[in-house]
C-alpha positions in Angstrom: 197.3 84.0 90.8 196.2 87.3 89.0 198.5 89.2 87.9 196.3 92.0 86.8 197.5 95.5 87.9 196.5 99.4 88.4 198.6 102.2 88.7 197.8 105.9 89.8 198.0 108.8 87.4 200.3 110.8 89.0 203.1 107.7 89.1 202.7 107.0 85.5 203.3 110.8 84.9 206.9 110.7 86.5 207.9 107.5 85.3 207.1 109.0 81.6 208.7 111.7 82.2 211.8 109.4 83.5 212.0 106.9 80.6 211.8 109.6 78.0 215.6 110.0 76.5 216.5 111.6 72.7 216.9 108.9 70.1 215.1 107.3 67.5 213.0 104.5 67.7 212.8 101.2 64.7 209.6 100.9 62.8 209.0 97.3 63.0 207.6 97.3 59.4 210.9 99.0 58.0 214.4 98.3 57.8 215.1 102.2 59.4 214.6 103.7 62.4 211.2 105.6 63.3 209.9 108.4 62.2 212.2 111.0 64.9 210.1 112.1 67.8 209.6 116.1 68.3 209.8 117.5 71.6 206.9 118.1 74.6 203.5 117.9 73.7 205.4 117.6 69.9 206.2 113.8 70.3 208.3 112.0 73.1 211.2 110.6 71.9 213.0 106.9 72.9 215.5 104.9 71.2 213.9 101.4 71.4 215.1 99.4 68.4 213.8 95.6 66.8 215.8 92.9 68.2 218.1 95.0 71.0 218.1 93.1 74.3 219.1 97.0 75.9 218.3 96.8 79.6 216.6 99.8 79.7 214.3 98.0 77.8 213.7 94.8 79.7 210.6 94.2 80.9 211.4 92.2 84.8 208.2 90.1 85.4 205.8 91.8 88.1 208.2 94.6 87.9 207.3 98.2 87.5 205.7 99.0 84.1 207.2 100.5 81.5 205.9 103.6 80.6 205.7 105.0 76.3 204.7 107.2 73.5 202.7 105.9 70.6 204.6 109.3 68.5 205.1 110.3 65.6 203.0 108.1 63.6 204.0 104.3 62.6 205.9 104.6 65.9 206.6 101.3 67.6 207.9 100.4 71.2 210.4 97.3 71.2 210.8 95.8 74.8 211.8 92.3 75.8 211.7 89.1 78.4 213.4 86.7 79.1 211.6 83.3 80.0 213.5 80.9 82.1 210.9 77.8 82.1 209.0 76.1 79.1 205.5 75.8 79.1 205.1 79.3 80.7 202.4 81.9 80.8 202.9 85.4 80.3 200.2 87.9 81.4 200.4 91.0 79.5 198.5 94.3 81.2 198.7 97.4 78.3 196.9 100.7 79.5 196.9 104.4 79.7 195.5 107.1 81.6 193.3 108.9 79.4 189.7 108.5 78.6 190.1 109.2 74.5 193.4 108.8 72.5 193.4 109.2 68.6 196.2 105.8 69.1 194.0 102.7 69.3 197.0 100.3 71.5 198.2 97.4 70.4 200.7 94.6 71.1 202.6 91.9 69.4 204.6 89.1 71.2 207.8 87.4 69.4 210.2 84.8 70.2 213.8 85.9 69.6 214.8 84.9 66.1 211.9 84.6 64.8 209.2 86.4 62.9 206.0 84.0 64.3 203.9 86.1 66.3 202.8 84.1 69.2 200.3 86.1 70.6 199.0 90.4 71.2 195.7 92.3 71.4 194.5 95.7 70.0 192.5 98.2 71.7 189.9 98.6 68.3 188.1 101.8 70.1 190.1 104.2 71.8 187.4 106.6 72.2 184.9 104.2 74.9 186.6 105.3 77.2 190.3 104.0 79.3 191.7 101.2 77.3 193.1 98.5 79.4 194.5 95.4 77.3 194.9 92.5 79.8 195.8 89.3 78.5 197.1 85.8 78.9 199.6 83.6 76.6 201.2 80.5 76.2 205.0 79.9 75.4 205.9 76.3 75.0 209.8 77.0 74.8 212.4 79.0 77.3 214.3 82.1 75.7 213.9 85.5 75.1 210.9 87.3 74.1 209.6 90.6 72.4 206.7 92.8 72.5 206.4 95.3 70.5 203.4 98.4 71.3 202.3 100.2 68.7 199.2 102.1 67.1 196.5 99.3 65.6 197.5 101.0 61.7 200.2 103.2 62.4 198.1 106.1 61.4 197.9 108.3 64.5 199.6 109.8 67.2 199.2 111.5 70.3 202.2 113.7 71.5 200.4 114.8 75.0 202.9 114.9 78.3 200.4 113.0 79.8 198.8 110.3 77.2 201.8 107.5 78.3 201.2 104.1 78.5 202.2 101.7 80.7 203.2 98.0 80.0 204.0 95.2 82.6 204.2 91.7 82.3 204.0 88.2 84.7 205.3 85.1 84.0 204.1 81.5 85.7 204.4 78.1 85.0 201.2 76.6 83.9 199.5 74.1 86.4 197.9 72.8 83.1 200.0 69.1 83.4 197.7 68.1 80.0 199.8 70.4 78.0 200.7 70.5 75.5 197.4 69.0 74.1 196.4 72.0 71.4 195.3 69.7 68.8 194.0 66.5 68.2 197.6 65.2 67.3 198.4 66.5 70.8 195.4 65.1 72.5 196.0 63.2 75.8 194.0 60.0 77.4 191.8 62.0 80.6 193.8 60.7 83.8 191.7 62.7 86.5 193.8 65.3 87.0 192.0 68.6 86.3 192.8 71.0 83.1 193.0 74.4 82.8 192.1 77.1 80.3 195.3 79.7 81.0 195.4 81.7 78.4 193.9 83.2 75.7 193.1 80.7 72.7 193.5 78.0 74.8 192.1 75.1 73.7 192.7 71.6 75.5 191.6 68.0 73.2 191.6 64.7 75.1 190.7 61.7 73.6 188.5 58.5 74.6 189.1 54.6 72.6 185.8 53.0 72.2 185.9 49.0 71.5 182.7 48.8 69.6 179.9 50.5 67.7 176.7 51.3 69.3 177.9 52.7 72.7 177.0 55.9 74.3 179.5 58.4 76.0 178.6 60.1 79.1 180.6 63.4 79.7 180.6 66.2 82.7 182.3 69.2 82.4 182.3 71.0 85.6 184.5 73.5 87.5 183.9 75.1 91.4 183.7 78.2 91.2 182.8 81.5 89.1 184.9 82.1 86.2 185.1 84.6 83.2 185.5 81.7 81.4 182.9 80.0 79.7 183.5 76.7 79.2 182.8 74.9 76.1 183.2 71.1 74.9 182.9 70.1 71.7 183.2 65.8 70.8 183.9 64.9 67.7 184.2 61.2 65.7 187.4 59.6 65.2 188.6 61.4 61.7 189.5 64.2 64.4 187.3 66.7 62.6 183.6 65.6 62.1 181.5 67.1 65.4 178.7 65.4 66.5 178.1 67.1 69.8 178.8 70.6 71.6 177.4 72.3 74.7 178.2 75.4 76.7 178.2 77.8 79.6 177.2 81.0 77.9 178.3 83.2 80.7 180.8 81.7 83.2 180.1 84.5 85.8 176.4 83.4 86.0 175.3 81.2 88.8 178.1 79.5 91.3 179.2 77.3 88.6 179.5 75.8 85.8 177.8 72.3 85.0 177.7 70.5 82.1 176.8 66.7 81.0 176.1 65.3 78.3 174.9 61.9 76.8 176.4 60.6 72.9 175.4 58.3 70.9 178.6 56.6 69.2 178.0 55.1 65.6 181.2 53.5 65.4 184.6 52.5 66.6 187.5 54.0 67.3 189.2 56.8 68.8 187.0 59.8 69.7 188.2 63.7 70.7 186.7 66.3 72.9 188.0 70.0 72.6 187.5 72.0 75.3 187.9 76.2 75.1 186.1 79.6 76.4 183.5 80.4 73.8 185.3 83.0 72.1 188.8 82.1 73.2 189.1 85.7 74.6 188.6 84.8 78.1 191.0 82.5 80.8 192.0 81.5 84.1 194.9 81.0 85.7 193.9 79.4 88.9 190.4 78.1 88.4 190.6 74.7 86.6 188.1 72.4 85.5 186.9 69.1 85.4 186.2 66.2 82.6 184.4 63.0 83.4 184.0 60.9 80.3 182.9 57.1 80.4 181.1 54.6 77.6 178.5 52.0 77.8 176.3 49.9 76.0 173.3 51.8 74.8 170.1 50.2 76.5 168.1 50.7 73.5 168.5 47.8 70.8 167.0 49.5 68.0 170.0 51.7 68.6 173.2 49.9 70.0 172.5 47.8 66.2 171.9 47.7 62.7 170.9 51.6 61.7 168.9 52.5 64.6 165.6 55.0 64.4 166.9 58.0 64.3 165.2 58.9 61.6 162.0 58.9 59.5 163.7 56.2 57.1 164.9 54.2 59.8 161.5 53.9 61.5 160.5 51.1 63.6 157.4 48.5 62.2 154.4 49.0 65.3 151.7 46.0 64.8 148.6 47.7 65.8 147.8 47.2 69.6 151.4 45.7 70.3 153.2 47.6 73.2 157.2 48.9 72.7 158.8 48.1 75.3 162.6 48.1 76.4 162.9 51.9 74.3 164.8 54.8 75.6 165.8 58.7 75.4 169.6 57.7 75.8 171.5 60.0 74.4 171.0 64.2 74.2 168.7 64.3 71.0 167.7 61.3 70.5 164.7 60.9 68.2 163.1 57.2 67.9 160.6 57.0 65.0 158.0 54.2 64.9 155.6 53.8 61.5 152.1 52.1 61.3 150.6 51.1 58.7 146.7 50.5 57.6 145.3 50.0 54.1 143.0 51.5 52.4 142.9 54.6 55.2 142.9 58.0 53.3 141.7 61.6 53.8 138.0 60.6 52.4 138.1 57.0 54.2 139.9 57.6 57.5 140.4 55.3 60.8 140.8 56.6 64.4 144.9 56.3 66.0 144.8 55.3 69.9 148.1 56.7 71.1 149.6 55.6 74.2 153.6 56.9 75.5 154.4 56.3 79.2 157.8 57.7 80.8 158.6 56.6 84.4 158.3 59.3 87.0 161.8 59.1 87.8 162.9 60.3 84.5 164.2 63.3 83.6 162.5 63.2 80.1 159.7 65.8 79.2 158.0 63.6 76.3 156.6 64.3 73.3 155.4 62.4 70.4 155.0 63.9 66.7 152.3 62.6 64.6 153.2 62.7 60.6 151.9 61.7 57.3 152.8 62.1 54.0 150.4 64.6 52.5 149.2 63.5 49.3 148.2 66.8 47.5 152.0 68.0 47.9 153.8 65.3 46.6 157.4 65.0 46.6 160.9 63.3 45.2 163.0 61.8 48.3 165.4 64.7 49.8 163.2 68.0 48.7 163.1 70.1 51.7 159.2 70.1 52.0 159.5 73.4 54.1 155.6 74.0 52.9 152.5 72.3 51.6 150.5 73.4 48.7 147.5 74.1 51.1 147.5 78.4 51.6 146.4 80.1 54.5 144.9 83.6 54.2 142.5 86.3 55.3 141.5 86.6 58.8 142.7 90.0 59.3 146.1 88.3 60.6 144.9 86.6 62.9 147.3 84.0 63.8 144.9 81.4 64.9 142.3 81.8 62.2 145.2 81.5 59.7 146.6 78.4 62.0 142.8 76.7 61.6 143.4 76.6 58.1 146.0 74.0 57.6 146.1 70.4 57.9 149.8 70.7 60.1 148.3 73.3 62.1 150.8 75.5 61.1 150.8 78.8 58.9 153.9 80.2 57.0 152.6 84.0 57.1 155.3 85.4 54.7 154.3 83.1 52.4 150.7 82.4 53.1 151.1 78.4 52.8 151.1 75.9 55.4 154.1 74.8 57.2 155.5 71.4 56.3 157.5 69.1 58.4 160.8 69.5 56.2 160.8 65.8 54.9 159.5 63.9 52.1 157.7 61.1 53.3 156.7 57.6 51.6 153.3 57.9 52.3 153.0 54.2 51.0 151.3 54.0 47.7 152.4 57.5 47.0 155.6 60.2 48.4 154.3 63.2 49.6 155.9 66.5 52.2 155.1 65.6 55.6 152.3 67.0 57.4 153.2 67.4 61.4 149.3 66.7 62.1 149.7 66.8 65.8 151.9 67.6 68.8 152.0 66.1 71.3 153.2 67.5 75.3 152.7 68.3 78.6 149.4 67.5 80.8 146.9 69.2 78.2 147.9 65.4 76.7 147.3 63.5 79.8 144.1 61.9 80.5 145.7 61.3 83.7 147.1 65.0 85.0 150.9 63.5 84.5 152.7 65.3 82.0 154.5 61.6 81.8 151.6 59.8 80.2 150.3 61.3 77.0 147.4 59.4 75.9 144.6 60.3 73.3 142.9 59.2 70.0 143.6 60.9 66.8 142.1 61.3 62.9 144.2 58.7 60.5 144.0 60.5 57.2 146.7 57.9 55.1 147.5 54.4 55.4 151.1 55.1 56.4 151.8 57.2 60.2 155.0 58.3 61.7 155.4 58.7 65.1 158.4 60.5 66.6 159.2 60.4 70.6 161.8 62.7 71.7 162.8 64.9 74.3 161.2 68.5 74.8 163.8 70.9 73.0 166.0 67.9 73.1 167.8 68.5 75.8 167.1 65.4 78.7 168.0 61.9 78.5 167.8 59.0 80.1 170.0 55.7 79.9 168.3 54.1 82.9 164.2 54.0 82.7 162.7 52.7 79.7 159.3 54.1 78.1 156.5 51.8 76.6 155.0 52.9 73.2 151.4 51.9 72.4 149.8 52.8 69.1 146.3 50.8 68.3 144.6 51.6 64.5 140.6 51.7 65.6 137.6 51.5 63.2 136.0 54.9 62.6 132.2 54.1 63.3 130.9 57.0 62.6 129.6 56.8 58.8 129.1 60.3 58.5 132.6 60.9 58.7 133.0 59.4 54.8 134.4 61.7 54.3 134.5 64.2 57.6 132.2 66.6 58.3 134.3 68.9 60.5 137.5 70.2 60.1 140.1 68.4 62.8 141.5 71.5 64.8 143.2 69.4 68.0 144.6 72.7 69.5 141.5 74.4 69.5 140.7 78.5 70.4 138.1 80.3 70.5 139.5 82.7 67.2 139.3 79.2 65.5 136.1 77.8 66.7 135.1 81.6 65.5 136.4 81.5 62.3 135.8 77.6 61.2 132.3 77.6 61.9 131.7 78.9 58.3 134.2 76.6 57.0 132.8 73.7 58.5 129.8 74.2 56.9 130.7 73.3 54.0 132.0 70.1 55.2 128.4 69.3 56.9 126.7 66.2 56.1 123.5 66.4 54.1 119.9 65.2 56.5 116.7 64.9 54.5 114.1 66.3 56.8 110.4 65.0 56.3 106.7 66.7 57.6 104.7 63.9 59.8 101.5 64.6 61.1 102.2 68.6 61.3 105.6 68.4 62.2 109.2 68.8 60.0 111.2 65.9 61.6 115.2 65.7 60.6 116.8 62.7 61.7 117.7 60.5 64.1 121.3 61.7 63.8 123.3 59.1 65.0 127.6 60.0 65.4 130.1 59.4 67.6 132.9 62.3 68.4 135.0 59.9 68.1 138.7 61.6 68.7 140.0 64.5 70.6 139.0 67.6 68.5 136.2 66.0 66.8 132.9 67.8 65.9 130.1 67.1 63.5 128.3 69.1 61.3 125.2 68.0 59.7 123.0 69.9 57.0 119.1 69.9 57.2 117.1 70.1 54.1 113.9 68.9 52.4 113.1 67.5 49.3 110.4 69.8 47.2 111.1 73.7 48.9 112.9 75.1 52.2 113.1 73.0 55.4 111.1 75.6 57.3 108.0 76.9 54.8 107.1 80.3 54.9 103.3 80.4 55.6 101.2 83.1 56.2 99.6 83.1 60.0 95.8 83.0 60.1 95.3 83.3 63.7 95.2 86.5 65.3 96.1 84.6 68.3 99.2 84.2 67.6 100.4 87.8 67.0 102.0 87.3 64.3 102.4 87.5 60.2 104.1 84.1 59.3 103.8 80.6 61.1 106.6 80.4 63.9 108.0 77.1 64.7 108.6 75.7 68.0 112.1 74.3 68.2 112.5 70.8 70.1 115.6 68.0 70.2 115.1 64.9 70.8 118.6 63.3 72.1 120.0 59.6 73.5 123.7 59.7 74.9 125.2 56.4 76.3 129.0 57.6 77.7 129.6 55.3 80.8 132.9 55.3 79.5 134.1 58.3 78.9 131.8 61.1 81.4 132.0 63.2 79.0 128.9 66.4 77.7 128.0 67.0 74.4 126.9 70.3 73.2 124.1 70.1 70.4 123.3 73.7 68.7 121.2 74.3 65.9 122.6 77.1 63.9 119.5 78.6 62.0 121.7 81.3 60.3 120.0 84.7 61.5 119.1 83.8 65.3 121.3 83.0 67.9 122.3 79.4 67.6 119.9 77.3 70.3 119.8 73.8 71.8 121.6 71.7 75.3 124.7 70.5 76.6 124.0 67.1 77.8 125.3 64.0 79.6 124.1 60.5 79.8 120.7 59.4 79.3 118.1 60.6 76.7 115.2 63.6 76.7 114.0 66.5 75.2 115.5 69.5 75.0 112.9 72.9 74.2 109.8 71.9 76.4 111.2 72.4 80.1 111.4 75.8 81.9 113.8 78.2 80.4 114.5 76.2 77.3 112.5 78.8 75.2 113.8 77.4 71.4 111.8 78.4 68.3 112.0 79.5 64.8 111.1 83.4 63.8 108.5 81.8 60.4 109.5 85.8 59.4 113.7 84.9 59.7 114.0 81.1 58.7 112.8 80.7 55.6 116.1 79.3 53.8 116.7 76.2 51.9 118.8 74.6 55.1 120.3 74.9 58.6 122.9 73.7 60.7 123.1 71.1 63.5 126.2 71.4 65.3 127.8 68.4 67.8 130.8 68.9 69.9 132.4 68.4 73.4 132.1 71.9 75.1 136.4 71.5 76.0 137.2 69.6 72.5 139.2 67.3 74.4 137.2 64.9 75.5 136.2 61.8 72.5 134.5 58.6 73.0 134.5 56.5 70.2 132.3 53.3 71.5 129.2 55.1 72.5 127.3 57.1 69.7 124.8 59.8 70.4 121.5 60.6 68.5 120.0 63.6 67.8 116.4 64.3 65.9 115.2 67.9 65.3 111.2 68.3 65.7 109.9 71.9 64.1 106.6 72.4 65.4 104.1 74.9 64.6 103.2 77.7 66.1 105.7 79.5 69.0 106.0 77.7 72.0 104.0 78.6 74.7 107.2 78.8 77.3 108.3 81.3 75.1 107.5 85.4 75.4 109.4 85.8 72.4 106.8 85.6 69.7 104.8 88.7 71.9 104.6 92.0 70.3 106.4 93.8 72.8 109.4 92.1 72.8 112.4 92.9 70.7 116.2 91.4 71.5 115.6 87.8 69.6 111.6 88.7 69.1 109.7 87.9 65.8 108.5 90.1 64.3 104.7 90.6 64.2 101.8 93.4 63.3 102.6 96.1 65.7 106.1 95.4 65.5 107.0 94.2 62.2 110.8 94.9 62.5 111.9 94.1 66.4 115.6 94.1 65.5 115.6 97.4 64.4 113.1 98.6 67.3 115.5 97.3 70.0 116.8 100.6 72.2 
C-alpha cells in the first residue's frame, strides 16, 4: 500500500482559505496561547490548541489534508487521530506549495496523555526547493494521537495567502507478524514467515540457540523486488551487544534485488541475535518484505571448530617442511588461517629458499591468497605495538612510486613518512620479536605456474628462521564450507654460495622504474670475482649461480689484484686505428634447465657503454664471436678498477634452483674483427681514435 499523496496548487489555495477562522493558537512550548495571528499576507490566524480533540481539527485517515500557517513565529498547529488497532502504522505526508519558505516544516507525533514523542521529521532546508516530509511510524497501542506542525526553531514565519501547508495521514495494520521484536529482549525465534521494515527506525532482532562452540552460521537476507530500503543485518554474540558480523545493500533501488549471505564463525555457545534495519533508518516499506534464512553447522575445518583455532598470527598452525595440509577451509566470511615454519639458523646474511604450494578446487568460490611474513629483525618490537612501519626509509626517486616501492624489504613505501610499510603486528621472529615484514603477496594467475588463478605455486627468499603464512580470501569476502584447499610449504637449501649473503636485491613484483632504479643499488650488493691475465687474455671466472627463486638476479663484481681489470695501454699499431688497446669482449656460458625451460639474460655492465652480452637457453657456447654479436671494450672508456656482470631471467618470474649456470668473461686484445666499431668513421658507441678522438661528442 502507499499512501503517499499530491495535491494541486490551486485546491490547496481554497482549502486554506477555508480552514482559516480568527482565534489563537497554543504554543506547544508554553502554557499560553500563540503568539495572535495578523490578518492576510500579515499572518493567518487558527485556534488549534494542545490537547483539544476539536473536530475541525481531526485528521480522518486518507482523508483530505489539512491545510496551515506556520505564523507569527513559535506558532504551532495541534491536530489529532484516532487509532482504532494496536500495532498500527501511520504514514505522515507534510508539504507545501512553494519552492522557498523562510519556515523549515516540522512534525511531532504524541500519544494522548503523554509527553513521549513517538515519532516526526523536519524539513532542515527550506530553500532546495518544495519540501515534502513523507514518513512512516509505528504505534504499538490503540488511542488517540497528536501531531503537532510547527517551524524547526520557532524562529520564522511566513504570512503569504499562498505558502499553506497541507497535512494528511494513513493508518494500516502492519503485516510485520514478528512484531514487536525492537530489541534483543523482544527478539523472536525465525519461523519462515517474512519480516518487514514499515516504518521509519524500524529495526527487527531475531535470535538463533547454538548447542556448542565451534559452529558456523549461514544467513541469507533476501527480498524480490526493488526497494528504497536498504537492507542491513547485523549478528551479534550472545551478551546481546558485542557484533561480530554486518553486511549491506548500500542502495536498495540498484539492481532487481537485494541479496545477501553470509557465513559466521561462532566461538561459543549460546543464544545469538541478528538486527535487521535500512542503513540509516530513514527509509521503509510497507508492502515489500523480506526474507531471513539462518542455519548452523559444524565447521569443516578442525583447526577451527576446536581449541583456539588460526585465526591469527599467535594461533598459527606448526607446517613440517614438505608435509601437505590437508582437510583446511575458507569457511566463514573472513576467515584467515595462519600456518608458521620454522628453520634454524636461516637469517638475512644465511638465507634458504621457501617452495610454496596452495591449491583451491575449481568449484570454489574462493579467490586465494597467501601472505608471506617475517619478523624483521632491525625493527624490533614488544608484543601488541602496532608496527605500522619499519625502521628501513624509502626516499628520492623523484616520487616515483615504484622506485620508492624497490626500496623496502615489504615492498611497500609509507610516502608521508618516507619509511617502509609494516604489516601492523609484532612478530616472534624466534630468537628475537621484531614488526612484521609482509615480504610477499601472493594472487591471481601472475602466481600460477599453471594459468589457474586457483593454484599459486612459486619459490621464495627465507630471510629468518621463523615464516608466517596467511591464506585468506581476496578482500575477504568468499567462503567456502564445502571444498577443502591443501597447503604445501617445503624449506629448500639455497645452493647458490654467492648468495652468503645476496647479491641482488629481491624485488618479486618487478617494473621496469625498479629494474631502472635498483641497478645502482644492486651494485653494491655484487659479489666480488678476481679476474686473472693468461696467455694475453683477462679471464674472470667461471661464475657458477643458480637464480634460484622467482625475482632472483645476481650481480657479480670483476676486479684484479695489482691495477684496473681492463689496463690502459697505449696502441702501437697503426692498424688498429686507434690510441689505446681495445678489448674484444667474449662469454663463455653452460646452462643445464631441463626442468624449468627457462632463458637467462647475462649483461656485462662496463659503466660508460651500453651494457652487452646474450639471452640464452640450454646448452653451452660463446657469446661475442658469431655474426652480429659485435661485444668489445673502448681501451679509451674502460679503464676503471671493476665492472659489472649481471644474471637474470628476462620476465623475473621464472627460477630454477637445481640447475646452476656458468658464466666466464674473456677480454681479449685488440677490437674484434666482426666489429666496425673501433673504425674511425663511426661514432654512436665508436672508440675513439686519431682522426676522431671524441666520437660521442662528433655524433650528429
Amino acid at each position: 500500500m502507499t499512501l503517499k499523496k499530491s495535491f494541486p496548487i490551486l485546491s490547496s489555495v481554497i482549502l486554506s482559505l477555508a480552514l482559516c477562522t480568527c482565534g489563537t493558537s497554543e504554543d506547544s512550548n508554553s502554557d499560553g496561547g500563540d503568539d495572535v495571528d495578523g490578518g492576510i499576507d500579515v499572518c493567518q490566524r487558527d485556534d488549534s490548541q494542545k490537547g483539544s480533540t476539536a473536530t475541525e481539527w481531526q485528521l480522518v485517515p486518507d482523508g483530505e489534508p489539512a491545510s496551515g500557517y506556520i505564523c507569527p513565529k513559535r506558532d504551532v498547529d495541534h491536530y489529532w487521530f484516532e487509532v482504532t488497532q494496536p500495532r498500527s502504522i501511520v504514514d505522515v505526508s507534510l508539504s507545501n506549495n512553494v519552492l522557498a519558505s523562510t519556515v523549515q516544516l516540522c512534525f511531532d507525533i504524541y500519544k494522548q496523555g503523554e509527553d513521549i514523542r513517538y515519532g516526526g521529521e523536519c524539513d532542515n532546508d527550506s530553500t532546495d526547493g518544495k519540501t515534502n516530509l513523507n514518513s512512516t511510524w509505528y504505534l504499538e497501542e490503540a488511542g488517540t494521537y497528536f501531531i503537532e506542525v510547527r517551524d524547526d526553531r520557532g524562529d520564522t514565519e511566513d504570512s503569504r495567502v499562498l505558502n499553506n501547508y497541507l497535512l494528511s495521514i494513513g493508518v494500516v495494520q502492519d503485516k510485520d507478524e514478528y512484531e514487536p521484536n525492537d530489541s534483543a529482549a523482544q527478539a523472536k525465534t525465525i519461523a519462515g514467515g517474512q519480516g518487514y521494515l514499515s516504518y521509519r527506525e524500524d529495526e527487527d532482532w531475531y535470535k538463533v540457540d547454538v548447542s556448542s562452540a565451534g559452529q558456523i552460521m549461514l544467513l541469507e537476507l533476501t527480498n524480490s523486488a526493488k526497494t528504497e530500503v536498504d537492507l542491513r543485518y547485523e549478528v551479534f554474540m550472545p551478551d546481546g551487544s558485542t557484533r561480530i558480523n554486518a553486511g549491506e545493500d548500500t542502495d536498495g533501488m540498484n539492481g532487481d534485488n537485494t541479496y545477501l549471505h553470509d557465513s559466521l564463525a561462532l566461538a561459543e555457545a549460546g543464544t545469538y541475535y541478528i538486527k535487521i534495519s535500512d542503513i540509516n533508518g530513514d527509509d521503509a516499506d510497507l508492502d515489500l518484505g523480506y526474507s531471513l534464512s539462518v542455519s548452523t553447522r559444524n565447521n569443516p575445518d578442525a583447526r577451527d571448530s576446536s581449541g583456539t583455532g588460526n585465526e591469527e598470527w599467535a594461533q598459527a598452525t606448526p607446517i613440517t617442511s614438505g608435509s601437505t595440509i590437508t582437510g583446511a577451509y575458507l569457511a566463514t566470511r573472513g576467515d584467515d588461517d595462519w600456518y608458521v615454519i620454522e628453520s634454524p639458523g636461516v637469517d638475512d646474511v644465511h638465507p634458504a629458499l621457501l617452495e610454496i604450494d596452495l591449491v583451491f578446487p575449481n568449484a570454489s568460490p574462493i579467490e586465494p591468497v597467501i601472505n608471506l611474513l617475517v619478523a624483521d629483525p632491525h625493527t624490533p618490537c614488544t608484543a601488541g605495538d602496532a608496527c605500522g612501519e619499519l625502521v628501513s626509509t624509502c626516499s628520492g626517486c623523484n616520487n616515483d612510486i615504484e622506485c620508492l616501492k624497490a626500496q623496502c624489504p615489504s615492498h611497500e613505501c609509507l610516502t608521508h613518512l618516507s619509511k617502509c610499510k609494516g604489516s601492523g603486528e609484532c612478530l616472534n621472529g624466534g630468537s628475537y620479536w621484531g614488526c612484521g615484514v609482509t615480504s610477499l603477496f601472493m594472487y591471481g594467475v601472475e602466481w600460477s605456474e599453471t594459468g589457474n588463478a586457483k593454484h599459486l605455486h612459486t619459490v621464495a627468499p627465507m630471510y629468518g628462521q621463523r615464516y608466517y603464512f596467511r591464506v585468506s580470501d581476496y578482500q575477504s569476502k568468499r567462503f567456502d564450507a564445502d571444498n577443502a584447499y591443501t597447503l604445501t610449504i617445503t624449506v629448500r637449501q639455497e645452493k647458490d654460495t654467492h648468495e652468503v649473503p645476496p647479491n641482488g636485491l629481491y624485488l618479486p613484483y618487478m617494473t621496469e622504474s625498479q629494474e631502472n632504479a635498483s641497478r645502482n643499488w644492486n651494485k653494491q650488493l655484487a659479489t666480488p670475482i678476481n679476474c686473472t691475465e693468461s696467455g694475453g687474455e683477462i679471464v674472470c671466472g667461471p661464475i657458477v649461480g643458480y637464480l634460484s627463486y622467482r625475482g632472483d638476479q645476481d650481480w657479480y663484481v670483476m676486479s684484479r689484484n695489482g691495477g684496473a681489470v681492463v689496463p690502459a695501454e697505449p696502441e702501437s699499431s697503426p692498424a688498429e686505428k686507434s690510441v689505446t688497446v681495445d678489448w674484444d669482449l667474449q662469454i663463455d656460458w653452460s646452462f643445464n634447465n631441463g626442468k624449468s625451460g627457462m632463458p637467462v639474460g647475462i649483461l656485462v655492465d662496463p659503466g660508460r657503454q651500453t651494457p652487452m652480452g646474450p639471452e640464452v637457453t640450454a646448452g653451452s657456447g660463446t657469446w661475442g664471436v658469431g655474426a652480429g654479436e659485435c661485444s668489445y671494450f673502448c681501451g679509451e672508456y674502460h679503464t676503471p678498477d671493476s665492472f659489472y656482470l649481471w644474471v637474470f631471467n628476462d620476465t623475473f618470474r621464472k627460477y630454477d634452483y637445481e640447475h646452476p649456470y656458468s658464466v666466464t668473461i674473456r677480454l681479449v686484445r685488440d677490437c674484434p674483427a666482426n666489429c666496425g666499431y673501433c673504425d674511425d668513421d663511426r661514432c654512436e658507441y665508436g672508440c675513439p681514435t686519431p682522426t676522431n678522438p671524441d666520437p660521442e661528442s662528433n655524433c650528429p
